PDB file of N, CA and C in Angstrom:
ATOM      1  N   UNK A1013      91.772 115.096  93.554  1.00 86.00           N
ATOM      2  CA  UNK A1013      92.015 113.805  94.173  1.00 86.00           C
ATOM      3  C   UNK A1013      91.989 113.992  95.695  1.00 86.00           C
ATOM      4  N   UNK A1014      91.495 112.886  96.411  1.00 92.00           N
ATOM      5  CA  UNK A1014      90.850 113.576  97.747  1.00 92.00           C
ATOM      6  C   UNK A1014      92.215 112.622  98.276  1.00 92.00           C
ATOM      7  N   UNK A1015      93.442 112.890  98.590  1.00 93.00           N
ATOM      8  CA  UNK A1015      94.643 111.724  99.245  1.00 93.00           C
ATOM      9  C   UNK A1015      94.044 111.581 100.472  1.00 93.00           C
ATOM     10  N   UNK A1016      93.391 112.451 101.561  1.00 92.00           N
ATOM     11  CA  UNK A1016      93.144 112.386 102.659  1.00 92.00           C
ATOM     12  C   UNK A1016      92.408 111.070 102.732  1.00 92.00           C
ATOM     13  N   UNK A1017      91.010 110.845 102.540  1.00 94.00           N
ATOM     14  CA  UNK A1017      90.453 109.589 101.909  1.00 94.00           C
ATOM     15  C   UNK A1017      91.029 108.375 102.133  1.00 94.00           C
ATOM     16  N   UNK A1018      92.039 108.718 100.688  1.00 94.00           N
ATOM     17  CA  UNK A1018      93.137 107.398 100.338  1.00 94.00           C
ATOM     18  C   UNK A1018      94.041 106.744 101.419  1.00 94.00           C
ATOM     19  N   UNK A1019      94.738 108.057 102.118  1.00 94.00           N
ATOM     20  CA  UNK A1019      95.630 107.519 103.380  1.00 94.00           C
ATOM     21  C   UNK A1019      94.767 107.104 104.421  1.00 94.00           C
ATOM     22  N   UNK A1020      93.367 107.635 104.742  1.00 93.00           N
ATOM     23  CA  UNK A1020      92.732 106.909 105.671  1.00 93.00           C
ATOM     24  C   UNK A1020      92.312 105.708 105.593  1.00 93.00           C
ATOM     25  N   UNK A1021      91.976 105.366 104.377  1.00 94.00           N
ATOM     26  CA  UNK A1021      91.262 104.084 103.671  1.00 94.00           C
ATOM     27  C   UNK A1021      92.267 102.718 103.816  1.00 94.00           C
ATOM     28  N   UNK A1022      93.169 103.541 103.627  1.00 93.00           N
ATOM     29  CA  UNK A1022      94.702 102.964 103.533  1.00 93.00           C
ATOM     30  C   UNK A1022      94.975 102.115 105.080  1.00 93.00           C
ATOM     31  N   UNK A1023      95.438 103.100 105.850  1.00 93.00           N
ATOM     32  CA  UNK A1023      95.462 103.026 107.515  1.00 93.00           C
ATOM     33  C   UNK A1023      93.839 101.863 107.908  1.00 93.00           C
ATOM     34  N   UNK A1024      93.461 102.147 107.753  1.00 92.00           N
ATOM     35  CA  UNK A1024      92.103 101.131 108.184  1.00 92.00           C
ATOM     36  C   UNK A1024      92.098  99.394 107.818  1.00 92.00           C
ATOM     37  N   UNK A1025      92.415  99.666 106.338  1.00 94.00           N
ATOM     38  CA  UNK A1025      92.944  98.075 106.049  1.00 94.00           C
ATOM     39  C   UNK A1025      94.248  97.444 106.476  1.00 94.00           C
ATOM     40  N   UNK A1026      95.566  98.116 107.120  1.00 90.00           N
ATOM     41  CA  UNK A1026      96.374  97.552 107.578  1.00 90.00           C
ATOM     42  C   UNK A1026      96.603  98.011 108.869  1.00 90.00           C
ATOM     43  N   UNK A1027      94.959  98.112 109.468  1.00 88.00           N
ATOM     44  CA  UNK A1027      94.928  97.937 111.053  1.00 88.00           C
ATOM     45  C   UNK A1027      95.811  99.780 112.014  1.00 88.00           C
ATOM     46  N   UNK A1028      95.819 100.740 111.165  1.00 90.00           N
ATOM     47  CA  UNK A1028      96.238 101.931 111.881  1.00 90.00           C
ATOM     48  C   UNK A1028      95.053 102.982 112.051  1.00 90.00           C
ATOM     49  N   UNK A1029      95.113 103.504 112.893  1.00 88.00           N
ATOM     50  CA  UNK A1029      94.294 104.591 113.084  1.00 88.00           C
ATOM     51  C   UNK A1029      94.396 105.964 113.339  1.00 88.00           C
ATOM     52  N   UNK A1030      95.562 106.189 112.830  1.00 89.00           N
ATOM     53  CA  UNK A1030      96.442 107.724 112.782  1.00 89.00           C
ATOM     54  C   UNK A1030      97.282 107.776 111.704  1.00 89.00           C
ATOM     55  N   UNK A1031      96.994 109.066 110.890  1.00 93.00           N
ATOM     56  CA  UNK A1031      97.611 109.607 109.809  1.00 93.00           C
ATOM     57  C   UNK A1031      98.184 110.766 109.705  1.00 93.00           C
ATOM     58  N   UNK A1032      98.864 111.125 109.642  1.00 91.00           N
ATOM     59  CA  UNK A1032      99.764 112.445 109.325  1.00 91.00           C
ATOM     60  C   UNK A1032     100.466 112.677 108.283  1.00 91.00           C
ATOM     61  N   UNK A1033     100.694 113.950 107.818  1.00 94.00           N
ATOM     62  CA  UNK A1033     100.658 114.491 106.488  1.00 94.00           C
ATOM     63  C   UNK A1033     102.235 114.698 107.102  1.00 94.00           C
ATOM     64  N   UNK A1034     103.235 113.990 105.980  1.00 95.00           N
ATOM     65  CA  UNK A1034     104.990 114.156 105.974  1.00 95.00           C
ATOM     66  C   UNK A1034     105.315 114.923 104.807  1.00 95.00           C
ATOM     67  N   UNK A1035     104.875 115.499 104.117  1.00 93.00           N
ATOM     68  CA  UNK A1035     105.299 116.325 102.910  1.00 93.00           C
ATOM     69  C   UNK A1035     105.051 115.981 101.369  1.00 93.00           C
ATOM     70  N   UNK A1036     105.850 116.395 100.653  1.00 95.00           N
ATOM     71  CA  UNK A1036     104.819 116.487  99.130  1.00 95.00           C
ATOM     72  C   UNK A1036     106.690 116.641  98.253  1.00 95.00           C
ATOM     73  N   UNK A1037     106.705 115.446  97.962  1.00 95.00           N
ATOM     74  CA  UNK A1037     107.711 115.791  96.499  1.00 95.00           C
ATOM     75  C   UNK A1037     107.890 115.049  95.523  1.00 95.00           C
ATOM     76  N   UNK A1038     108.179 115.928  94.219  1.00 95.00           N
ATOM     77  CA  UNK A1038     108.225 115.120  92.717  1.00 95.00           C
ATOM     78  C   UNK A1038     106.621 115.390  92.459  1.00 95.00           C
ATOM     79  N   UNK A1039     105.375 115.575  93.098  1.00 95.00           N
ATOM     80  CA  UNK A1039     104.054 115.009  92.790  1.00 95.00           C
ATOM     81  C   UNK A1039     103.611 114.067  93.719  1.00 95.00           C
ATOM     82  N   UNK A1040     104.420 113.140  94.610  1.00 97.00           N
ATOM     83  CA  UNK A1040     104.033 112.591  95.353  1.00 97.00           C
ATOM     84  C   UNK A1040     103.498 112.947  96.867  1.00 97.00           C
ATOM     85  N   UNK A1041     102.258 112.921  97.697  1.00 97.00           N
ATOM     86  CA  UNK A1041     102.394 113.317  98.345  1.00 97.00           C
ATOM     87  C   UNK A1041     102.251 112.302  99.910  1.00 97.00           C
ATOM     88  N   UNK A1042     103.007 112.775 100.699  1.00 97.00           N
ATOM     89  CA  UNK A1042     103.781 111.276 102.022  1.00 97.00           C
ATOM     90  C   UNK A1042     103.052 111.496 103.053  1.00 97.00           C
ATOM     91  N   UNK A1043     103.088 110.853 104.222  1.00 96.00           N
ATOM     92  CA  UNK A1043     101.963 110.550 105.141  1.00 96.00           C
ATOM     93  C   UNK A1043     102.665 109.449 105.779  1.00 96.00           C
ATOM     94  N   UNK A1044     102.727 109.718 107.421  1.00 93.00           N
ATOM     95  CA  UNK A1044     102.962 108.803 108.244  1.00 93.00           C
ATOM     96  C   UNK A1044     101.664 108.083 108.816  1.00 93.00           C
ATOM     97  N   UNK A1045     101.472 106.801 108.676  1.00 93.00           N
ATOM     98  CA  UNK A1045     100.576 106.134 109.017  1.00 93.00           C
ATOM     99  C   UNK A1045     101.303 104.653 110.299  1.00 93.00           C
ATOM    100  N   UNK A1046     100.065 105.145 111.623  1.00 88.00           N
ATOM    101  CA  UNK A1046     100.311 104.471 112.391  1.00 88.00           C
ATOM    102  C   UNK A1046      99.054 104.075 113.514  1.00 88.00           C
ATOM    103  N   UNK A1047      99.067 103.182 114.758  1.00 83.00           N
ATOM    104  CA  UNK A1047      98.508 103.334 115.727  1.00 83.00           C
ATOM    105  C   UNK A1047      98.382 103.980 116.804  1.00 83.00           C
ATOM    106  N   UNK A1048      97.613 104.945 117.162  1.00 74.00           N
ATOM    107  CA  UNK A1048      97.643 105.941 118.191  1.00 74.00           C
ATOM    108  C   UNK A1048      98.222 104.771 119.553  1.00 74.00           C
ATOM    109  N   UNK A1049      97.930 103.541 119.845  1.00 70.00           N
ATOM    110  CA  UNK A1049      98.577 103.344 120.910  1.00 70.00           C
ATOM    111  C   UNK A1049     100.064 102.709 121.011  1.00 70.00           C
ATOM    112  N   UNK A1050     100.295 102.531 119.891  1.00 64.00           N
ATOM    113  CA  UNK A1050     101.874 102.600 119.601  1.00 64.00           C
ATOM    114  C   UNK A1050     103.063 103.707 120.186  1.00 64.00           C
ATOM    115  N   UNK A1051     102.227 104.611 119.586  1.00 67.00           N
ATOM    116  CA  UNK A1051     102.965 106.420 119.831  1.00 67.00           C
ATOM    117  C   UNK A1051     103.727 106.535 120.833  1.00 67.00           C
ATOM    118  N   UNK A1052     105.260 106.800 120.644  1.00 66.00           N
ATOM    119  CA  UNK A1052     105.897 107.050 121.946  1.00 66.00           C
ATOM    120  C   UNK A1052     106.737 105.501 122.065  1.00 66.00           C
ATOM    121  N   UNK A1053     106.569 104.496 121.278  1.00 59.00           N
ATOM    122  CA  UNK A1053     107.504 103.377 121.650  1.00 59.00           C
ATOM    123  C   UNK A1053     107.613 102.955 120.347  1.00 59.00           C
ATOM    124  N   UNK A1054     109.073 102.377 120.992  1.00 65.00           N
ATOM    125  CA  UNK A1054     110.392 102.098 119.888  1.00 65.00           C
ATOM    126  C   UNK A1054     109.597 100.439 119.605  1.00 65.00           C
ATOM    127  N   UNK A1055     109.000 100.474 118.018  1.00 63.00           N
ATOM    128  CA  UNK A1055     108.547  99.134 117.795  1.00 63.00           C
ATOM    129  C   UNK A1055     108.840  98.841 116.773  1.00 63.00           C
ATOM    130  N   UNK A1056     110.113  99.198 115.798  1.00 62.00           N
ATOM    131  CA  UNK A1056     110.429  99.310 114.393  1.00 62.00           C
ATOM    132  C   UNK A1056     110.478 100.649 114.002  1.00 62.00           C
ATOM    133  N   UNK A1057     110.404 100.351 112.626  1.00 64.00           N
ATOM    134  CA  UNK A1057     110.972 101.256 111.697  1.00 64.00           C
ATOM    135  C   UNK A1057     109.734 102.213 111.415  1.00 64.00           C
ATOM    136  N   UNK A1058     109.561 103.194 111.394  1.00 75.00           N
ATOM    137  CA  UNK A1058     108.171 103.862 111.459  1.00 75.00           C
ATOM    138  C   UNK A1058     107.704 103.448 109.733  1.00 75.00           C
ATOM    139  N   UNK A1059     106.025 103.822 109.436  1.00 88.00           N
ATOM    140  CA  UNK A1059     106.110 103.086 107.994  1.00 88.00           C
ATOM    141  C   UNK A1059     105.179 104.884 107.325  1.00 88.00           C
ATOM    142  N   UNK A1060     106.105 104.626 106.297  1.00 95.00           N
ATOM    143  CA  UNK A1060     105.600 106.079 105.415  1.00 95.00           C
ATOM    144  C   UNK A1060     105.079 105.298 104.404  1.00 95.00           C
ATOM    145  N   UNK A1061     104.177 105.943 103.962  1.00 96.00           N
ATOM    146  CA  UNK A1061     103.574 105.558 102.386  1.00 96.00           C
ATOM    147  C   UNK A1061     103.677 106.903 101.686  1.00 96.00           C
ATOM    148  N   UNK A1062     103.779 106.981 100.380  1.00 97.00           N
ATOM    149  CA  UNK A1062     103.449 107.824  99.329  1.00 97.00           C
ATOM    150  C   UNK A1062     102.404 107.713  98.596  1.00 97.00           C
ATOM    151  N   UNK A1063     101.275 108.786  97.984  1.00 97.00           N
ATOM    152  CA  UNK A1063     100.292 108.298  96.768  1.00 97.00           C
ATOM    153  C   UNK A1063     100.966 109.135  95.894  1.00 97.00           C
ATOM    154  N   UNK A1064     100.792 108.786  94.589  1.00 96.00           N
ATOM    155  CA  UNK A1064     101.307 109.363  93.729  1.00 96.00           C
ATOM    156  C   UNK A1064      99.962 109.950  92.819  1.00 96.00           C
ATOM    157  N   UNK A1065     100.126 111.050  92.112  1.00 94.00           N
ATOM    158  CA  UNK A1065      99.618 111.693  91.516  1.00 94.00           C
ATOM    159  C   UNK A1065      98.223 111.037  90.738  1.00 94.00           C
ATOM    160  N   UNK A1066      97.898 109.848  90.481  1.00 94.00           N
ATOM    161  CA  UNK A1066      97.335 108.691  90.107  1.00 94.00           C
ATOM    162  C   UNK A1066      96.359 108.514  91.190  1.00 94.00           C
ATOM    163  N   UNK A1067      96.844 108.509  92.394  1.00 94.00           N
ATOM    164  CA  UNK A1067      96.315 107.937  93.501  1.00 94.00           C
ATOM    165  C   UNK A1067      96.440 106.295  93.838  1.00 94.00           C
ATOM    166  N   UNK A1068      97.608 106.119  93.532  1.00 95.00           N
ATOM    167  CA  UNK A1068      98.505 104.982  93.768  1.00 95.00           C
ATOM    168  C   UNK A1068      98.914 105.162  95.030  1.00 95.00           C
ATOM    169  N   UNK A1069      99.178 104.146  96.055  1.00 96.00           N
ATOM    170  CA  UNK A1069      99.127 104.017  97.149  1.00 96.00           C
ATOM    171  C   UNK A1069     100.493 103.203  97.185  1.00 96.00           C
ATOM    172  N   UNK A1070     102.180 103.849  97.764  1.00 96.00           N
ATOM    173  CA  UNK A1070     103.190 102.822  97.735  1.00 96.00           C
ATOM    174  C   UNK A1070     103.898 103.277  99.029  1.00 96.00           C
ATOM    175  N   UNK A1071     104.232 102.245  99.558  1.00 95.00           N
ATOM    176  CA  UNK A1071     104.812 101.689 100.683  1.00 95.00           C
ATOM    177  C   UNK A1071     106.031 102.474 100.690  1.00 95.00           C
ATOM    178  N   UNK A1072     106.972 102.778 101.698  1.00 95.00           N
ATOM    179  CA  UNK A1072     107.993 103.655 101.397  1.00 95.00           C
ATOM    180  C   UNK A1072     109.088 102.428 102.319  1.00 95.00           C
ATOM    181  N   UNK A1073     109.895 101.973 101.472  1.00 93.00           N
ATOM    182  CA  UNK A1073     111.193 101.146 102.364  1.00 93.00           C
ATOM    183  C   UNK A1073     112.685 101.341 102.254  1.00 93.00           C
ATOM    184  N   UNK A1074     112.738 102.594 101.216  1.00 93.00           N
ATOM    185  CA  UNK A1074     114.221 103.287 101.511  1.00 93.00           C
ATOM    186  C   UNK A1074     114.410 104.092 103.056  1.00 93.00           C
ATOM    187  N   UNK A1075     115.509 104.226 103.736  1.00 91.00           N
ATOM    188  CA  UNK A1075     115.552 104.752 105.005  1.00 91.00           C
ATOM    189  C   UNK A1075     115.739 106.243 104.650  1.00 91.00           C
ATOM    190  N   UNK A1076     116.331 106.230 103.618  1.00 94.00           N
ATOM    191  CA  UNK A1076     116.860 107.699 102.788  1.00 94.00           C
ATOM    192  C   UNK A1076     115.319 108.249 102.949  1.00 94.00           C
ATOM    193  N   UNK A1077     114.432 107.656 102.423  1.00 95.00           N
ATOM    194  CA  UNK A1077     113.264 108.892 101.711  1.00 95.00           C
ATOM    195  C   UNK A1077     112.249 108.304 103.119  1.00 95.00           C
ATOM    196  N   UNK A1078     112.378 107.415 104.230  1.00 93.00           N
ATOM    197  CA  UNK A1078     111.677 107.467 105.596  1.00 93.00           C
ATOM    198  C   UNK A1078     111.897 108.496 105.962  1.00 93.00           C
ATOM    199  N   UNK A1079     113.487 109.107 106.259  1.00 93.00           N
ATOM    200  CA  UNK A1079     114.080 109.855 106.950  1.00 93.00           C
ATOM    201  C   UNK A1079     114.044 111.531 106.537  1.00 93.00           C
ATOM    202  N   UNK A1080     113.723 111.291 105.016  1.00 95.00           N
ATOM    203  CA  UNK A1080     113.235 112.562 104.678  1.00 95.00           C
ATOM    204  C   UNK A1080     111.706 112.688 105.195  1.00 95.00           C
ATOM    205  N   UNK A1081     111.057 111.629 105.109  1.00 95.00           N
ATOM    206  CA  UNK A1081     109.653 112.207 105.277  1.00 95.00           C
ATOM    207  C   UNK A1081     109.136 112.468 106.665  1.00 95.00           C
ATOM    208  N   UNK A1082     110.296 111.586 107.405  1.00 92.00           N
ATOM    209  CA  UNK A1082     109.556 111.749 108.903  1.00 92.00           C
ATOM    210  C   UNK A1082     110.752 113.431 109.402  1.00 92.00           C
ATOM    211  N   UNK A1083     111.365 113.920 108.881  1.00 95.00           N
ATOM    212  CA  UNK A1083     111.610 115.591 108.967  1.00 95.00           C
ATOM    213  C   UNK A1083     110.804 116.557 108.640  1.00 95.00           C
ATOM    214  N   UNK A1084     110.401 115.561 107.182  1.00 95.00           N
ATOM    215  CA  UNK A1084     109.359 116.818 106.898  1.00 95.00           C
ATOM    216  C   UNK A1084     107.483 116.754 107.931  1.00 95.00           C
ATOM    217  N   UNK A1085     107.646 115.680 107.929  1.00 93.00           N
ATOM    218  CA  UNK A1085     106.293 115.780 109.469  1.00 93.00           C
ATOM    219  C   UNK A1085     106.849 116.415 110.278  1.00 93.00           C
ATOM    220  N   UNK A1086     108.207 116.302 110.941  1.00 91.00           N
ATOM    221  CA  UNK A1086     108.503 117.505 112.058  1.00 91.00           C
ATOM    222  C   UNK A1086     108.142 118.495 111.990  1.00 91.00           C
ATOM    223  N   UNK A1087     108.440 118.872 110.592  1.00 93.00           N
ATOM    224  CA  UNK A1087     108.611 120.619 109.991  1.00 93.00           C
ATOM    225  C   UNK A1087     107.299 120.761 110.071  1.00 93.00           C
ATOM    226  N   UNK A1088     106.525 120.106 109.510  1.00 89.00           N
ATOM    227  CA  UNK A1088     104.728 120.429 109.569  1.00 89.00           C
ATOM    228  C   UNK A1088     104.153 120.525 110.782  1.00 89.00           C
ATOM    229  N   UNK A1089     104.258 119.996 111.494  1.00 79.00           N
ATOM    230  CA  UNK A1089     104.149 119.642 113.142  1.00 79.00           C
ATOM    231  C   UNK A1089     104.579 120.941 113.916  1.00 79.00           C
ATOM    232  N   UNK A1090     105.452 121.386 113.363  1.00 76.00           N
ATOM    233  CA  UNK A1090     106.192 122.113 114.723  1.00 76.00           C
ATOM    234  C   UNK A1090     104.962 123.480 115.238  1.00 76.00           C
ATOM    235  N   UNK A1091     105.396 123.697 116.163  1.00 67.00           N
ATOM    236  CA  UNK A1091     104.105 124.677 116.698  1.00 67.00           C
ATOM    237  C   UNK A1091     104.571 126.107 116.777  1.00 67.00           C
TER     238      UNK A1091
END
């Protein structure tokens, strides 16, 4: 299953043009999707999606599992 694809395909129809890979759990794997000229300002709640193993594409609106996923992009990120 190509998720890369999916999260881009994804990002394009609701107007973003930056994707980043937030981690992988249960089977699901997460992705911060946003606008590169956003970056750096406080404009809401950042938006994570999950695909699931299927290649189901779901919106993430617990703060619990935002807050996990935007750590685990840190952790991936870090240099």
């Amino acid at each position: 299953m190509d998720y890369q694809k999916i999260v881009e395909e994804y990002a394009i129809k609701h107007g973003k043009d930056t994707v980043c890979q937030a981690g992988e759990r249960n089977g699901y794997k997460y992705f911060h999707v946003f606008s590169n000229k956003t970056k750096g300002h406080k404009i809401g709640p950042y938006q994570y999606i999950k695909i699931s193993p299927n290649g189901t594409v779901i919106k993430i609106y617990d703060l619990q599992e935002i807050m996990w996923a935007g750590k685990q992009e840190s952790l991936l990120n870090e240099p």
